[in-house]
C-alpha positions as a LaTeX table, in Angstrom:
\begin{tabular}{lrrr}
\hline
Residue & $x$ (\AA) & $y$ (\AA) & $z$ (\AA) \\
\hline
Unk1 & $-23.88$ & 102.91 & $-3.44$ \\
Unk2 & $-27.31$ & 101.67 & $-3.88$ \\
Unk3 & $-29.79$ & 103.36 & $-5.98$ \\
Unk4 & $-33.47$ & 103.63 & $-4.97$ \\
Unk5 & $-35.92$ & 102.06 & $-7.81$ \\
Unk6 & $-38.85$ & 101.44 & $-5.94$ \\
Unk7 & $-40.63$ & 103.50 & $-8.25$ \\
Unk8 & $-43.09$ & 103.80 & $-11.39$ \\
Unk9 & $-42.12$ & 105.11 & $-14.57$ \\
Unk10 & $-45.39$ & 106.77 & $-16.61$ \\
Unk11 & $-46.13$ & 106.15 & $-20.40$ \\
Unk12 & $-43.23$ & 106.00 & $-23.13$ \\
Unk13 & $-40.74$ & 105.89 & $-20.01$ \\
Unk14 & $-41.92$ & 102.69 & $-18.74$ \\
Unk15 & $-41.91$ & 101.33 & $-21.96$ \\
Unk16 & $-38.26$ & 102.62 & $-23.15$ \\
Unk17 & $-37.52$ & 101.02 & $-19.98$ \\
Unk18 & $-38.43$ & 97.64 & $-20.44$ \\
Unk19 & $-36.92$ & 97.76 & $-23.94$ \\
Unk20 & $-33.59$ & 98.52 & $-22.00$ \\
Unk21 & $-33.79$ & 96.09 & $-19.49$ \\
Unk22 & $-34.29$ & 93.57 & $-22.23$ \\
Unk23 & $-31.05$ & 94.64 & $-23.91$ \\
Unk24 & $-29.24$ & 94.43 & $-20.91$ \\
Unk25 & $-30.88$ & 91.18 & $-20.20$ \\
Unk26 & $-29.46$ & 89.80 & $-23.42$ \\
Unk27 & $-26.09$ & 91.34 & $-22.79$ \\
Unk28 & $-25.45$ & 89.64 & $-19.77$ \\
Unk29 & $-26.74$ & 86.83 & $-20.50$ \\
Unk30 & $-23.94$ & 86.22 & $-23.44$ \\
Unk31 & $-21.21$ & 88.63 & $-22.11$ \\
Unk32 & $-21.60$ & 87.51 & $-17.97$ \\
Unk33 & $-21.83$ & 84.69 & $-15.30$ \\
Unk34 & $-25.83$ & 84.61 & $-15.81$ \\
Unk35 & $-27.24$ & 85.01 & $-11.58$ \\
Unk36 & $-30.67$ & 84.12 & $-10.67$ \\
Unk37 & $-30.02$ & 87.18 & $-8.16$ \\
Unk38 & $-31.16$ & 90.80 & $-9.38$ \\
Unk39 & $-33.61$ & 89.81 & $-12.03$ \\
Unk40 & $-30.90$ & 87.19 & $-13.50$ \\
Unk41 & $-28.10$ & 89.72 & $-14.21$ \\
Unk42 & $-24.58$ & 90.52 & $-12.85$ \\
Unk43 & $-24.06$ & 93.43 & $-10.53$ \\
Unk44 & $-22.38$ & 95.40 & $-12.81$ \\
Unk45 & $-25.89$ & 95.04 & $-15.11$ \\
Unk46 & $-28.00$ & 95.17 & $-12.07$ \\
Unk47 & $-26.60$ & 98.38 & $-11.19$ \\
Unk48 & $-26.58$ & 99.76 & $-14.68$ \\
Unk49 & $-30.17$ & 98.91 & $-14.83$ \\
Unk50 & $-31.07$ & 100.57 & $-12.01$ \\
Unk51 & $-28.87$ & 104.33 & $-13.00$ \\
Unk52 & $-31.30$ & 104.15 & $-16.51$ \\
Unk53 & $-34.56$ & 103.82 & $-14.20$ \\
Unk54 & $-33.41$ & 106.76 & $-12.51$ \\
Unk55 & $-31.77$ & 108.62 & $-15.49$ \\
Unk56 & $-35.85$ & 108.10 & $-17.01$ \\
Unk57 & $-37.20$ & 109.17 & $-14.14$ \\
Unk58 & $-35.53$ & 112.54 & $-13.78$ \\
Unk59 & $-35.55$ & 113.08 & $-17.93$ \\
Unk60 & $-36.89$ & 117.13 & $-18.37$ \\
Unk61 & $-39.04$ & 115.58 & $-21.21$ \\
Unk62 & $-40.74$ & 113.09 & $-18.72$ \\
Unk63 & $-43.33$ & 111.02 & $-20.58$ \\
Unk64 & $-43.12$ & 113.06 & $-24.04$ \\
Unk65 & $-39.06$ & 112.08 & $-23.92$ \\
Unk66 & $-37.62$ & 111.21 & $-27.32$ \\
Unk67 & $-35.48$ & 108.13 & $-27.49$ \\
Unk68 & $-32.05$ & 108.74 & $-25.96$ \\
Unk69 & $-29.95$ & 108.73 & $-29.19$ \\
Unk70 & $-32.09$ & 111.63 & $-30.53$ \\
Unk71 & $-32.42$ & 113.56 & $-27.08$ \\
Unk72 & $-30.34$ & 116.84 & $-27.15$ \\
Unk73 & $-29.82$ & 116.15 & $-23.55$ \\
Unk74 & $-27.32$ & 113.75 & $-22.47$ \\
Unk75 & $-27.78$ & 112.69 & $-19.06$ \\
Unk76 & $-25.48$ & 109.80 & $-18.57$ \\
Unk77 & $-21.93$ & 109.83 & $-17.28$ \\
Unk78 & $-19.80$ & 109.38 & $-20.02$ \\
Unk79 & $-18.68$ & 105.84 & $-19.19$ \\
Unk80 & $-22.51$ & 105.17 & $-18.40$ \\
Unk81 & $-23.07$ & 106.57 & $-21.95$ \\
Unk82 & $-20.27$ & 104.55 & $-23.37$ \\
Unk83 & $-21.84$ & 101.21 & $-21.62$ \\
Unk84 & $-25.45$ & 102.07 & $-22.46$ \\
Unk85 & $-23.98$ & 102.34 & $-26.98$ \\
Unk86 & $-22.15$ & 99.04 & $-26.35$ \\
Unk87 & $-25.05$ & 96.87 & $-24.97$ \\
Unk88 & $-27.55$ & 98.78 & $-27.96$ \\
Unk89 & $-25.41$ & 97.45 & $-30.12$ \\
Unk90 & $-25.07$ & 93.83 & $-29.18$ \\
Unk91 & $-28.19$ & 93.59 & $-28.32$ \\
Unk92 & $-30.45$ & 95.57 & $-30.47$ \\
Unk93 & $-30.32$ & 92.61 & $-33.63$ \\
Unk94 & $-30.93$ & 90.36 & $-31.26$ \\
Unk95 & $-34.26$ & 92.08 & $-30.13$ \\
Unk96 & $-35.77$ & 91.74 & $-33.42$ \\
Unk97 & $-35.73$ & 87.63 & $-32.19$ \\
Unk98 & $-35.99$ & 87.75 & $-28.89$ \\
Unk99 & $-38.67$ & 91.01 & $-28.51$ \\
Unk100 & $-39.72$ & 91.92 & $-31.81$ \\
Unk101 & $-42.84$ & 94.28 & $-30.87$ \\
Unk102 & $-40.47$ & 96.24 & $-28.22$ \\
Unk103 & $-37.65$ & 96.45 & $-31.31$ \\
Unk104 & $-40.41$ & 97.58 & $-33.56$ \\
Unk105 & $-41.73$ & 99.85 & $-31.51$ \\
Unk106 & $-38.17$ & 101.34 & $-30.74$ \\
Unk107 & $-37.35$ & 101.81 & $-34.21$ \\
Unk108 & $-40.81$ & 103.68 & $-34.54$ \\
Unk109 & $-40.12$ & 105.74 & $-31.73$ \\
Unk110 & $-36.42$ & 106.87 & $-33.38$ \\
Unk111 & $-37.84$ & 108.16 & $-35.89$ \\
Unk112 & $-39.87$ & 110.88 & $-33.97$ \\
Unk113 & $-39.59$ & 114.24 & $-34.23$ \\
Unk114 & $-38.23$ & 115.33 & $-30.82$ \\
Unk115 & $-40.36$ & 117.53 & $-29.01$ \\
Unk116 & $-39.65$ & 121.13 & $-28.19$ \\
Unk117 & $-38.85$ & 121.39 & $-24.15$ \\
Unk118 & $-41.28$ & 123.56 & $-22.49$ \\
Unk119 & $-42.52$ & 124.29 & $-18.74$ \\
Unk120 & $-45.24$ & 121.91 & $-19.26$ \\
Unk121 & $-43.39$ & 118.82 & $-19.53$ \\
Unk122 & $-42.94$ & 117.30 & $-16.28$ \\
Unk123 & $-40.18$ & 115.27 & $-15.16$ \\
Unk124 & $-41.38$ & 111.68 & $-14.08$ \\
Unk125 & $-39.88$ & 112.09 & $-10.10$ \\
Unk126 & $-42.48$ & 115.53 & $-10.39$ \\
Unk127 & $-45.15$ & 113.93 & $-11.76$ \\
Unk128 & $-45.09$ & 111.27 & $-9.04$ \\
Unk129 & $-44.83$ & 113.70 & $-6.20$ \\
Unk130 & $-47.71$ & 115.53 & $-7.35$ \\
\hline
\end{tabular}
């Protein structure tokens, strides 16, 4: 099943997700046969990438969304979730190298206080509609 992406992602969600796609980028690059095809990653990345853009997109926080390991929501599947800790932690050393500004500004973002939900936070696939 393929999952629709052609999308845009608004404020910190655009930016959490190019920090992600650089961690998976890493990943696969070490851990899989490196492609040229979907943005240089495997299918199994390729798809995994595109469930987090969509995962973002629908997050009830929309752009005021903590980062995911502080968010009292948990919106993956459970093997998504498991996938999603084992590439952070692979490649999240490896950022401060590769993309130290993104890694920076992750850590930064961490540290947050996480926002109380209310009605006025809009989901990103609302935002767009509207």
């Amino acid at each position: 099943m393929t999952i629709n992406t052609d999308f845009t992602l608004f404020g910190k969600l655009n930016r959490e997700y190019l920090t992600i796609s650089a961690m998976i980028k890493i990943y696969c690059s070490n851990h899989h046969q490196y492609t040229t095809k979907n943005d240089g990653l495997c299918e199994s990345c390729y798809s995994f990438q595109c469930y987090v853009k969509q995962r973002l997109d629908r997050c009830p926080y929309g752009v005021e969304k903590p980062t995911c390991r502080r968010c009292p929501i948990h919106c993956y599947k459970p093997d998504q979730k498991v996938k999603s800790q084992t590439i952070m932690r692979y490649s999240g050393p490896k950022m401060m190298y590769k993309h130290p500004i993104m890694a920076i500004t992750h850590l930064i973002e961490d540290k947050r206080k996480v926002p109380k939900l209310n009605n006025k936070m809009l989901p990103n696939i609302k935002r767009r509609k509207s």
